[in-house]
Short mmCIF file of C-alpha atoms and ligand atoms in Angstrom, two decimals:
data_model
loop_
_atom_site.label_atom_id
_atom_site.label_comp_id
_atom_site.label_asym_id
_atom_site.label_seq_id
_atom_site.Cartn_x
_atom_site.Cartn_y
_atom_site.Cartn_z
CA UNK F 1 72.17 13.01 39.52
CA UNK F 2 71.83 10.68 36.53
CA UNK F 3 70.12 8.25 38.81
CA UNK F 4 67.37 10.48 40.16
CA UNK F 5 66.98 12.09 36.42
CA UNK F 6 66.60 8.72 35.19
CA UNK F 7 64.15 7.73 38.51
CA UNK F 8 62.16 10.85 37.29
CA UNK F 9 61.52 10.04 34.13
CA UNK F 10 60.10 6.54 35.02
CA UNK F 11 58.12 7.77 37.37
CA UNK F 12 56.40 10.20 34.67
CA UNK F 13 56.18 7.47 32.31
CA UNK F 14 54.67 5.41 34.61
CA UNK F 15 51.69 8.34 35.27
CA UNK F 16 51.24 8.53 31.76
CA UNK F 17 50.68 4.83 31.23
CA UNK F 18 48.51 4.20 33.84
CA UNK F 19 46.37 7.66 33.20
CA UNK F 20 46.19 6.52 29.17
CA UNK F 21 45.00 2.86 30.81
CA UNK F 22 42.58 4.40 32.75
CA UNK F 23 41.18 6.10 29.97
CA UNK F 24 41.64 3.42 27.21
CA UNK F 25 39.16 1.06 29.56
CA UNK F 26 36.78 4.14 29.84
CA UNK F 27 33.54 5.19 27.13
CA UNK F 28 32.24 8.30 26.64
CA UNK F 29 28.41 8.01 25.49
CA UNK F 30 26.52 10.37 24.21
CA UNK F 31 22.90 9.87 24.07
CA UNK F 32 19.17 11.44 25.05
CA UNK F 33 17.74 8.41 27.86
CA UNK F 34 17.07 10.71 30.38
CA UNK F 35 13.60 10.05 31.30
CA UNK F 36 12.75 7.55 34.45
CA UNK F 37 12.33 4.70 32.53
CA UNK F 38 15.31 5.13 30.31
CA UNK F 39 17.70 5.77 33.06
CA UNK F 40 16.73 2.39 34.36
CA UNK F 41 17.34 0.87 31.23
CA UNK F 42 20.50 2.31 30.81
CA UNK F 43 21.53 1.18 34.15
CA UNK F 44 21.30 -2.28 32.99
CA UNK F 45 24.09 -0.97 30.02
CA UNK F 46 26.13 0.63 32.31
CA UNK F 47 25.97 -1.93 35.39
CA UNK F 48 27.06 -4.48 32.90
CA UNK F 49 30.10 -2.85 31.23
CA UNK F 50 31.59 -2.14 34.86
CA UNK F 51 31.00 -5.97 35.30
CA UNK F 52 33.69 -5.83 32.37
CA UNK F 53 35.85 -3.32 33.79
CA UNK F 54 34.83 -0.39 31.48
CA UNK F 55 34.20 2.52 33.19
CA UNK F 56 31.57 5.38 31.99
CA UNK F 57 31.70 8.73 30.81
CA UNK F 58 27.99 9.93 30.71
CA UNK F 59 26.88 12.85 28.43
CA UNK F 60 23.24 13.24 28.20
CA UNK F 61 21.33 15.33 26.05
CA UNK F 62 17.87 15.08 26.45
CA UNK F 63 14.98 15.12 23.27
CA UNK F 64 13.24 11.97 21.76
CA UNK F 65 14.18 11.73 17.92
CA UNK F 66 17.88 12.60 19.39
CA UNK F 67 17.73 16.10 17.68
CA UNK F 68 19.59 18.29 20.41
CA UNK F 69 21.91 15.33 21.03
CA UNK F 70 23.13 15.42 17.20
CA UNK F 71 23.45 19.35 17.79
CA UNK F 72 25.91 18.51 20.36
CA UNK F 73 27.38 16.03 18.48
CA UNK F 74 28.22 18.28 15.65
CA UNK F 75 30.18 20.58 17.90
CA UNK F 76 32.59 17.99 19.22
CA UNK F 77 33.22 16.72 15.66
CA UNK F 78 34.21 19.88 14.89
CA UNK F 79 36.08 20.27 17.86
CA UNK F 80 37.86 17.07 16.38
CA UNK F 81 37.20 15.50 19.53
CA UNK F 82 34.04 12.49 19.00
CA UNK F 83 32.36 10.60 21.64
CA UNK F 84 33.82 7.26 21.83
CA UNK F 85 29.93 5.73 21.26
CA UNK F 86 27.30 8.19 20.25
CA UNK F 87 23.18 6.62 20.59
CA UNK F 88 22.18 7.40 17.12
CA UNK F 89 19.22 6.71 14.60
CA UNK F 90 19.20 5.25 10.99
CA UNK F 91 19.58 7.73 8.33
CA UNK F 92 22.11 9.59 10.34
CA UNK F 93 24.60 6.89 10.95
CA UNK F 94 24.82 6.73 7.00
CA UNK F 95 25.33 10.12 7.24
CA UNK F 96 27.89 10.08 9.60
CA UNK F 97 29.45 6.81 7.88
CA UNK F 98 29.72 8.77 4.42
CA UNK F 99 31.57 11.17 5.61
CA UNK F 100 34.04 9.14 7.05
CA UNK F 101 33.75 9.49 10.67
CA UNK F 102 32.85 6.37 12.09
CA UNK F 103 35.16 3.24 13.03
CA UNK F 104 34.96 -0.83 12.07
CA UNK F 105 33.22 -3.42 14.10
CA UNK F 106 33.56 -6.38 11.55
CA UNK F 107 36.03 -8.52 13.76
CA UNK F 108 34.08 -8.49 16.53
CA UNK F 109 30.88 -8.60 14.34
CA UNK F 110 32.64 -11.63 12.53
CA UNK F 111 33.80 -13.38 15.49
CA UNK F 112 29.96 -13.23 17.24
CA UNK F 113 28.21 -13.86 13.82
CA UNK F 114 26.17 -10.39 13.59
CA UNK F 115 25.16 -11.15 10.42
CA UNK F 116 23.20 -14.30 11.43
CA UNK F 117 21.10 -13.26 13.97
CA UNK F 118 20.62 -9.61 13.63
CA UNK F 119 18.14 -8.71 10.65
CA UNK F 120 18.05 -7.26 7.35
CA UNK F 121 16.25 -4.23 8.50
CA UNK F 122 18.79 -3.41 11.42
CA UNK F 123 21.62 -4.09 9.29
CA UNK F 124 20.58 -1.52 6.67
CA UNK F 125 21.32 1.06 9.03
CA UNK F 126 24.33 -0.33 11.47
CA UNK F 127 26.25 -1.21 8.50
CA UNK F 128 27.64 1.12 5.78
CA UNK F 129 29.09 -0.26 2.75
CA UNK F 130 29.23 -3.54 3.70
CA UNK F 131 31.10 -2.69 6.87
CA UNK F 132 29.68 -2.43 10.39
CA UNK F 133 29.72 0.98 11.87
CA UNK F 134 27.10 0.54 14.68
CA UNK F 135 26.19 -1.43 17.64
CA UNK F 136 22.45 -1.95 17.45
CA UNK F 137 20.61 -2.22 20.68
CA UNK F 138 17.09 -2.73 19.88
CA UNK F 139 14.10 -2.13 17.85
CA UNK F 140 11.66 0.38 19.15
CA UNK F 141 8.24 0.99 17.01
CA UNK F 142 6.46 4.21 16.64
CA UNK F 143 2.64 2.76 15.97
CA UNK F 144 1.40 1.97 19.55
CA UNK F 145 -1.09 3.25 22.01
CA UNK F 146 -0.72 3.42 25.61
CA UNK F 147 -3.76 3.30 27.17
CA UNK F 148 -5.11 4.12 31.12
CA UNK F 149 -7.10 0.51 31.99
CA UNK F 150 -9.74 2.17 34.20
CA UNK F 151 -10.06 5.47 31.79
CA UNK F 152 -11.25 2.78 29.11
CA UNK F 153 -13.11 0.43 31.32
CA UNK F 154 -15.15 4.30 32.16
CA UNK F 155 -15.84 4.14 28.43
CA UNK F 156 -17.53 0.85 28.99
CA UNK F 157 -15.78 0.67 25.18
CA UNK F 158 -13.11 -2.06 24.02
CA UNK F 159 -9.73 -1.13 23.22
CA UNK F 160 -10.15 0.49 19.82
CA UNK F 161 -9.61 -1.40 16.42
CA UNK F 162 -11.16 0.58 13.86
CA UNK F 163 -10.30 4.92 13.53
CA UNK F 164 -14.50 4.83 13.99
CA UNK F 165 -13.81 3.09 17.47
CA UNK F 166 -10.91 5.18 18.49
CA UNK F 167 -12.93 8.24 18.27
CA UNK F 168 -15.68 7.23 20.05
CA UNK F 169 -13.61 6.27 22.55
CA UNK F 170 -11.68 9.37 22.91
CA UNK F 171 -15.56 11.26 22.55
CA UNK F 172 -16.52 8.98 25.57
CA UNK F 173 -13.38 10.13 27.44
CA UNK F 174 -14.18 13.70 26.79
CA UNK F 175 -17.44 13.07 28.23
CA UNK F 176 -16.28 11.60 31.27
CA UNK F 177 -14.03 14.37 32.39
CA UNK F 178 -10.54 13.19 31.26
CA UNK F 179 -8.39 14.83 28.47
CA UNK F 180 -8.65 12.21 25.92
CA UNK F 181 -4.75 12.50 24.32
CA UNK F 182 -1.67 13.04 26.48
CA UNK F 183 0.73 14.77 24.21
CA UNK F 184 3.46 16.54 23.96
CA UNK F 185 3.77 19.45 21.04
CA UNK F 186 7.28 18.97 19.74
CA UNK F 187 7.78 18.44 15.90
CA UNK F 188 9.09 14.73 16.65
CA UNK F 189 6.21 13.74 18.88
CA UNK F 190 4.09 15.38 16.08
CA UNK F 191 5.52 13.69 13.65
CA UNK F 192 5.53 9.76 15.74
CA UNK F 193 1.27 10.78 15.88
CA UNK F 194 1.70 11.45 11.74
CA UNK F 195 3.46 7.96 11.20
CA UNK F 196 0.64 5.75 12.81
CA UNK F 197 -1.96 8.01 10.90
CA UNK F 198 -0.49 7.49 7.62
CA UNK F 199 0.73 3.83 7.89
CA UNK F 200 -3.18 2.94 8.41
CA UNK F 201 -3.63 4.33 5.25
CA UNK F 202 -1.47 1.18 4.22
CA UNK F 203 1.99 0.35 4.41
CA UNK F 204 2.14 0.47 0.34
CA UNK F 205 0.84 3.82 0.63
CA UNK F 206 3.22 4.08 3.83
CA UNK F 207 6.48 2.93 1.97
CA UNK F 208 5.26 5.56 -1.42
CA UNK F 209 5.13 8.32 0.67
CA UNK F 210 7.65 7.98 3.18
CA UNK F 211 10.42 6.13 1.74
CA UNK F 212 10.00 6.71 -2.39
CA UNK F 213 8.90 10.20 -1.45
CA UNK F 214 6.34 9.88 -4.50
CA UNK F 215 5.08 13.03 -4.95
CA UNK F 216 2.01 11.91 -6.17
CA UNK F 217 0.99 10.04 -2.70
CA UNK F 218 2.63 12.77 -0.81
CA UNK F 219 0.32 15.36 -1.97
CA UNK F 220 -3.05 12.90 -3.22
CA UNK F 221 -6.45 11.98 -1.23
CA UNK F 222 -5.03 9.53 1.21
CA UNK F 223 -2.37 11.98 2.73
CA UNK F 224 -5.08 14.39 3.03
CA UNK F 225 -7.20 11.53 4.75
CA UNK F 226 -4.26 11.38 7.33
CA UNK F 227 -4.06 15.18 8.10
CA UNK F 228 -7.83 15.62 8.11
CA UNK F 229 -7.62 12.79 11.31
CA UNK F 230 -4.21 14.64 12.55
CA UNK F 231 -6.33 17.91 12.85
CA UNK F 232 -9.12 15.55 14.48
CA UNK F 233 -7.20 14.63 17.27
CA UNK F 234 -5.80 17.53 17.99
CA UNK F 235 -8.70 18.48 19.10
CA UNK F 236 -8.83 16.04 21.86
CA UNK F 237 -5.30 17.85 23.74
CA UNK F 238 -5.50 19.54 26.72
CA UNK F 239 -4.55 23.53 26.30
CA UNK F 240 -0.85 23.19 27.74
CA UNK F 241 0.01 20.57 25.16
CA UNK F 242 3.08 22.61 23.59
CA UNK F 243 6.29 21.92 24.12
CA UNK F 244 5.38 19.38 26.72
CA UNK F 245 8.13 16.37 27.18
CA UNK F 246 6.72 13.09 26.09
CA UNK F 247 7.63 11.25 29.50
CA UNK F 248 5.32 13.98 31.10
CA UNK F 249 2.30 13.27 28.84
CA UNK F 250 3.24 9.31 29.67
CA UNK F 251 2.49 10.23 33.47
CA UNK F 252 -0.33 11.92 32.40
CA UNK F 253 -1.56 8.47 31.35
CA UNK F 254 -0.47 6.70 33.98
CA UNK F 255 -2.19 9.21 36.73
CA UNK F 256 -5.29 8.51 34.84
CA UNK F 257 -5.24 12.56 34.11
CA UNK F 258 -5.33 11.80 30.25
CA UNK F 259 -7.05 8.30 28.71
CA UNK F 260 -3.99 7.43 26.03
CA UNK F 261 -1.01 8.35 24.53
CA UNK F 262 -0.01 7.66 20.61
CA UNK F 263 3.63 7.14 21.27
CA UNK F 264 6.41 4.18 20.47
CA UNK F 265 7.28 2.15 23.15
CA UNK F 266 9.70 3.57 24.99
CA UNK F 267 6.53 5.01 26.81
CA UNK F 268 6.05 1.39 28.34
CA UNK F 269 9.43 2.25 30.03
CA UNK F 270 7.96 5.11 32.06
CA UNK F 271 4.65 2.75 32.81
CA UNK F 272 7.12 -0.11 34.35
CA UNK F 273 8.99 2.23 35.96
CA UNK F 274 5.97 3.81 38.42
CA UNK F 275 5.11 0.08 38.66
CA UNK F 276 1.91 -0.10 36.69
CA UNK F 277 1.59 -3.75 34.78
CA UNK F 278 0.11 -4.02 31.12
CA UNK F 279 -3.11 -5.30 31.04
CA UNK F 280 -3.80 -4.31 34.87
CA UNK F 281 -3.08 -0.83 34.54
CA UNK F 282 -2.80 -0.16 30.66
CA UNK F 283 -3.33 -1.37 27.78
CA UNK F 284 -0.97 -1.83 25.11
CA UNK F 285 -2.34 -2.06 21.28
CA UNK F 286 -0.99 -1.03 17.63
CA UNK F 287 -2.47 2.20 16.21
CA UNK F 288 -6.35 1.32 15.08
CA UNK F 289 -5.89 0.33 11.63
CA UNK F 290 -2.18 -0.20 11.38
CA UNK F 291 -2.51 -4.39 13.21
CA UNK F 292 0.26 -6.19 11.40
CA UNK F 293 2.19 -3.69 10.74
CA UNK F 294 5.03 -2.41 12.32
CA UNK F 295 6.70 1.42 11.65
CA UNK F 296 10.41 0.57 13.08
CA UNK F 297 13.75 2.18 14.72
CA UNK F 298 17.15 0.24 16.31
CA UNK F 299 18.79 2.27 18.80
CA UNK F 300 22.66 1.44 17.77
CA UNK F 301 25.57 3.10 19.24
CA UNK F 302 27.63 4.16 16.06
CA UNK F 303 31.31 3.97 16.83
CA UNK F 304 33.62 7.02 16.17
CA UNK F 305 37.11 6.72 14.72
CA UNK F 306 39.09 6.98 18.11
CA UNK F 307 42.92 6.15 18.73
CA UNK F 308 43.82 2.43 19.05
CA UNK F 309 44.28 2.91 22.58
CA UNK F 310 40.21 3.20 23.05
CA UNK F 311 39.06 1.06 20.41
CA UNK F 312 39.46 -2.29 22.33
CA UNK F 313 37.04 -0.64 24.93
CA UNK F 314 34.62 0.19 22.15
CA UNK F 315 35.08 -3.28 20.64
CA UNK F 316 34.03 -4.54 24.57
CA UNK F 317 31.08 -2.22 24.71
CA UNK F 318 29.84 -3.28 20.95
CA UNK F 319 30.43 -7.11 22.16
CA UNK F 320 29.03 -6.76 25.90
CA UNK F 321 25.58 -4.66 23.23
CA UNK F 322 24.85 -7.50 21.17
CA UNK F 323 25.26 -10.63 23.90
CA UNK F 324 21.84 -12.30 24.34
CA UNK F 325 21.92 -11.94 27.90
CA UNK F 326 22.60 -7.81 27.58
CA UNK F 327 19.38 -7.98 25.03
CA UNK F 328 17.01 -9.34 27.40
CA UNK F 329 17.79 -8.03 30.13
CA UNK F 330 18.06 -3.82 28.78
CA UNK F 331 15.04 -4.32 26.17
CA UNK F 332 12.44 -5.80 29.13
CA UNK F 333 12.92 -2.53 31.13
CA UNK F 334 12.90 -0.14 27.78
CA UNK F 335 10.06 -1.56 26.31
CA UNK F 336 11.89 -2.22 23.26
CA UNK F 337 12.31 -5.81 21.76
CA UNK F 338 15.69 -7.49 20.92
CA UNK F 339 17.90 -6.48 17.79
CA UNK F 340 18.60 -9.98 17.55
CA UNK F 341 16.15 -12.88 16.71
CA UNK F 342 17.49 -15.55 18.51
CA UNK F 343 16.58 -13.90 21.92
CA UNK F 344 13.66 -15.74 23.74
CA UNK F 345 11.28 -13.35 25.02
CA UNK F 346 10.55 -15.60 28.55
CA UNK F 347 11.61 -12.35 30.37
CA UNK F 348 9.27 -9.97 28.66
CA UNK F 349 5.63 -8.86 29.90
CA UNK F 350 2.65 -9.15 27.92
CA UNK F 351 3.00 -6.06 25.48
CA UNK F 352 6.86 -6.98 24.72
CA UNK F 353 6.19 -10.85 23.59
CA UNK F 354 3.45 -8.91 21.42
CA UNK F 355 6.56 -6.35 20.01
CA UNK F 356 8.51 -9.36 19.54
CA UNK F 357 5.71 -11.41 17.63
CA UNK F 358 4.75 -8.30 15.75
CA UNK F 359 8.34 -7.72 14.26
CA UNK F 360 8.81 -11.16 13.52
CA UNK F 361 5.22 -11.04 11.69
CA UNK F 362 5.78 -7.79 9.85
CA UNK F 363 9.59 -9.35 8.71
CA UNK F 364 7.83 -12.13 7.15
CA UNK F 365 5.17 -10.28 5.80
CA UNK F 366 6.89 -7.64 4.15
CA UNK F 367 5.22 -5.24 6.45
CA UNK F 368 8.10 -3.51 8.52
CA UNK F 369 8.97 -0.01 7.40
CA UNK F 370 11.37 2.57 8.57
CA UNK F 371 9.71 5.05 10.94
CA UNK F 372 9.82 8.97 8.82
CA UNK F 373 9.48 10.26 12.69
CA UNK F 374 12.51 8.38 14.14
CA UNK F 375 14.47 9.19 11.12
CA UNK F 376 14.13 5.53 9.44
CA UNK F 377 12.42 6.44 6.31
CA UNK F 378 14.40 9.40 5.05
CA UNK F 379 17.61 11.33 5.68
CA UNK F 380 17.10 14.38 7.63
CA UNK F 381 16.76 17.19 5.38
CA UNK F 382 13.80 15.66 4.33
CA UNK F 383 12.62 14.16 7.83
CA UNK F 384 12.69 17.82 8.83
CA UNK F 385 10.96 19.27 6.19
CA UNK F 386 8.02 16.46 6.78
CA UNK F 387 7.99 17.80 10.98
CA UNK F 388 7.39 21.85 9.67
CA UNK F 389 4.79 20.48 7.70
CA UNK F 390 2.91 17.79 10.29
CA UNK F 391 3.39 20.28 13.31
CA UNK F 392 2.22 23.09 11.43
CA UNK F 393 -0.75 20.85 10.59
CA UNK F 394 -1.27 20.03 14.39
CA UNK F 395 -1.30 23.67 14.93
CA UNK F 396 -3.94 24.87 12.42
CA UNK F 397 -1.95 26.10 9.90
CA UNK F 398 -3.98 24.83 7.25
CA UNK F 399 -7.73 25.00 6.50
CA UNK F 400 -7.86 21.54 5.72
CA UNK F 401 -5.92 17.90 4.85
CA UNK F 402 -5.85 18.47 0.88
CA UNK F 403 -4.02 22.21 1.84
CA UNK F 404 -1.53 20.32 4.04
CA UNK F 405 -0.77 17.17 1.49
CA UNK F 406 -0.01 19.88 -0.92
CA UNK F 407 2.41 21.88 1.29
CA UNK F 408 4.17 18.42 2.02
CA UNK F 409 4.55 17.55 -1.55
CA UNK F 410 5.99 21.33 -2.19
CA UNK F 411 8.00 20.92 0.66
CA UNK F 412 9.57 17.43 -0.03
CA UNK F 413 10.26 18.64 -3.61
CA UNK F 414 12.32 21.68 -2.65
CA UNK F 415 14.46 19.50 0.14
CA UNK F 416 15.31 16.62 -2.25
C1 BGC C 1 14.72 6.60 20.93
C2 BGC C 1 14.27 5.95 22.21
C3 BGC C 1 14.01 7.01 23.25
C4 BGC C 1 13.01 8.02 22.70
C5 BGC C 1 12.63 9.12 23.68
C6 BGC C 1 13.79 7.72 20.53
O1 BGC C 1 14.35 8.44 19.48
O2 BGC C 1 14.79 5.67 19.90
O3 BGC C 1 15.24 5.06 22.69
O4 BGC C 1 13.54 6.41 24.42
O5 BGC C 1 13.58 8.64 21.58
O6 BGC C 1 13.72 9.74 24.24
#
């Protein structure tokens, strides 16, 4: 009797152990890359962590900016049960940091040198007092255009440099039969449009507004400049513009059914995947007016506090993130560039060696800044107040530019 109690009880201990195994070697990431072209891209994250014998536990939750997925996120905190990796965006990893939920990846950050070859910008967000919270993945960039190749060889018009040139080549478009602007009417697409219009204004002016949240620039001429041309181009949408996904206003682009979209480049994902090539079938370039410049976000998984038993699987995920070989490869089919500097960009088309030698510029230059739409510039309360005001700009709320500028400087005051 003994005996079979005793064979029992091994036999139950021996479920449990391999059941807690199973799930120790497993992640659970929640994220929003549920478009074609991110899917790819996140095959090439997922393909290589079951090269390293860590399985996958998906959990999707679509919406660019990663709004709906930090919705969902807040419920299983509260739950008290956290994704093991969560895809997250600047200001809200601090967020998340300060209030104690996230883990420590310094020993495998020490061991692989982070620090060295990861830069200043990146590290602002992935680490939290001095500690590293997050896995960065990449750098995306907000001020790009994605344009159709034979919608602007129509125009018989070069790519645009100037805001004068842009709008005679959306004018042109118009002309020839073509809504001018794919877009999509959500507050953070609104808002991505808003950053390009207000870092050609100057990335001083840029950095004043968005990041020291001066009142004085928020509500002045220049950000009245940038809403006057925000109103502009709306006019240039086609009448089911609301609410539309940006990956379908991308294959609006890429059908030749709309000339461009104002979007960062995680479009350039949904290009390569319906097997168009830059400069054959678009045209890459930086927001007329912003050349130089680059309005930045990092992608970074930030790592919840999780038992011991999962966090050598994290660890394994955070390493298998930041190998050279994981950068290239993920960041080519993204349309992202590396989140580390040492990465050559051999593997990368035309419009990704230009991401890379535009960051690497804009570092030197002093000219990167945090993107306000991708939540780079400002925590969220504020980043949220900024969309009411931009999409309610986009949507003729206000007479004019000076109206709006004001309602953003009233509105910034009462979130701070
Ligand atoms: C993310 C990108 C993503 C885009 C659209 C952005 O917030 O940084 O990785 O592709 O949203 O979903």
């Amino acid at each position: 009797m003994r005996g079979f109690f005793g064979k029992a009880v091994t036999a139950a201990a021996i479920l449990a152990m391999t059941t807690s195994l199973a799930r120790a070697t497993d992640v659970e990431v929640l994220h929003w890359w549920t478009s074609g072209g991110e899917a790819a891209a996140l095959n090439v994250l997922k393909d290589m962590l079951k090269g390293e014998g860590i399985g996958w536990v998906d959990m999707p939750v679509a919406g660019g900016g990663g709004e709906a997925a930090m919705t969902t996120l807040k419920a299983r905190v509260n739950a008290g049960d956290p994704p093991t990796a969560v895809q997250m965006l600047g200001f809200d990893i601090q967020d998340w940091a300060e209030q104690g939920a996230l883990g420590n990846l310094d020993d495998v950050a020490a061991k692989e040198g982070w620090d060295k070859v990861i830069p200043q910008a990146i590290q602002r967000f992935a680490k939290y007092d001095g500690h590293w919270v997050a896995a960065p993945v990449n750098l995306h960039s907000t001020n790009w255009v994605w344009i159709n190749k034979a919608a602007l060889d129509k125009t018989g018009l070069a790519a645009p440099t100037t805001w004068d040139e842009l709008v005679a080549v959306l004018d042109k478009m118009k002309a020839d039969g073509i809504t001018p602007i794919a877009h999509g009417g959500q507050p953070w697409q609104d808002a991505t449009m808003f950053d390009s219009l207000v870092l050609a204004e100057g990335v001083d002016f840029y950095k004043k507004a968005f990041v020291d949240l001066d009142p004085a620039a928020l509500g002045g001429s220049q950000m009245a400049e940038a809403f006057n041309r925000l109103i502009k181009l709306s006019s240039y949408l086609d009448a089911n513009f609301s609410n539309r996904d940006w990956n379908l206003a991308s294959a609006m682009v890429i059908k030749g059914d709309a000339g461009m979209q104002f979007m960062g480049d995680w479009a350039k994902g949904e290009f390569l995947k319906a097997g168009q090539k830059p400069g054959t079938d678009f045209v890459c370039i930086r927001f007329p007016g912003t050349q130089g410049a680059v309005a930045f976000n990092s992608d970074e998984f930030a790592m919840f506090k999780v038992g011991d038993d999962k966090k050598a699987a994290q660890e394994a995920m955070a390493s298998a993130i930041e190998s050279p070989k994981f950068q290239s490869a993920f960041n080519v089919v993204k349309g992202s560039v590396p989140a580390r500097t040492d990465v050559p960009d051999t593997a990368f088309d035309d419009c990704g060696k230009k991401g890379i030698a535009d960051l690497a510029e804009a570092n030197a230059k002093g000219t990167l800044v945090g993107s306000m739409a991708q939540g780079h510039a400002a925590p969220a309360a504020i980043k949220n107040a900024e969309y009411d005001i931009v999409t309610g700009a986009m949507n003729g709320k206000y007479k004019d530019g000076a109206e709006a500028a004001k309602a953003l400087a009233d509105a910034i005051a009462a979130a701070k």
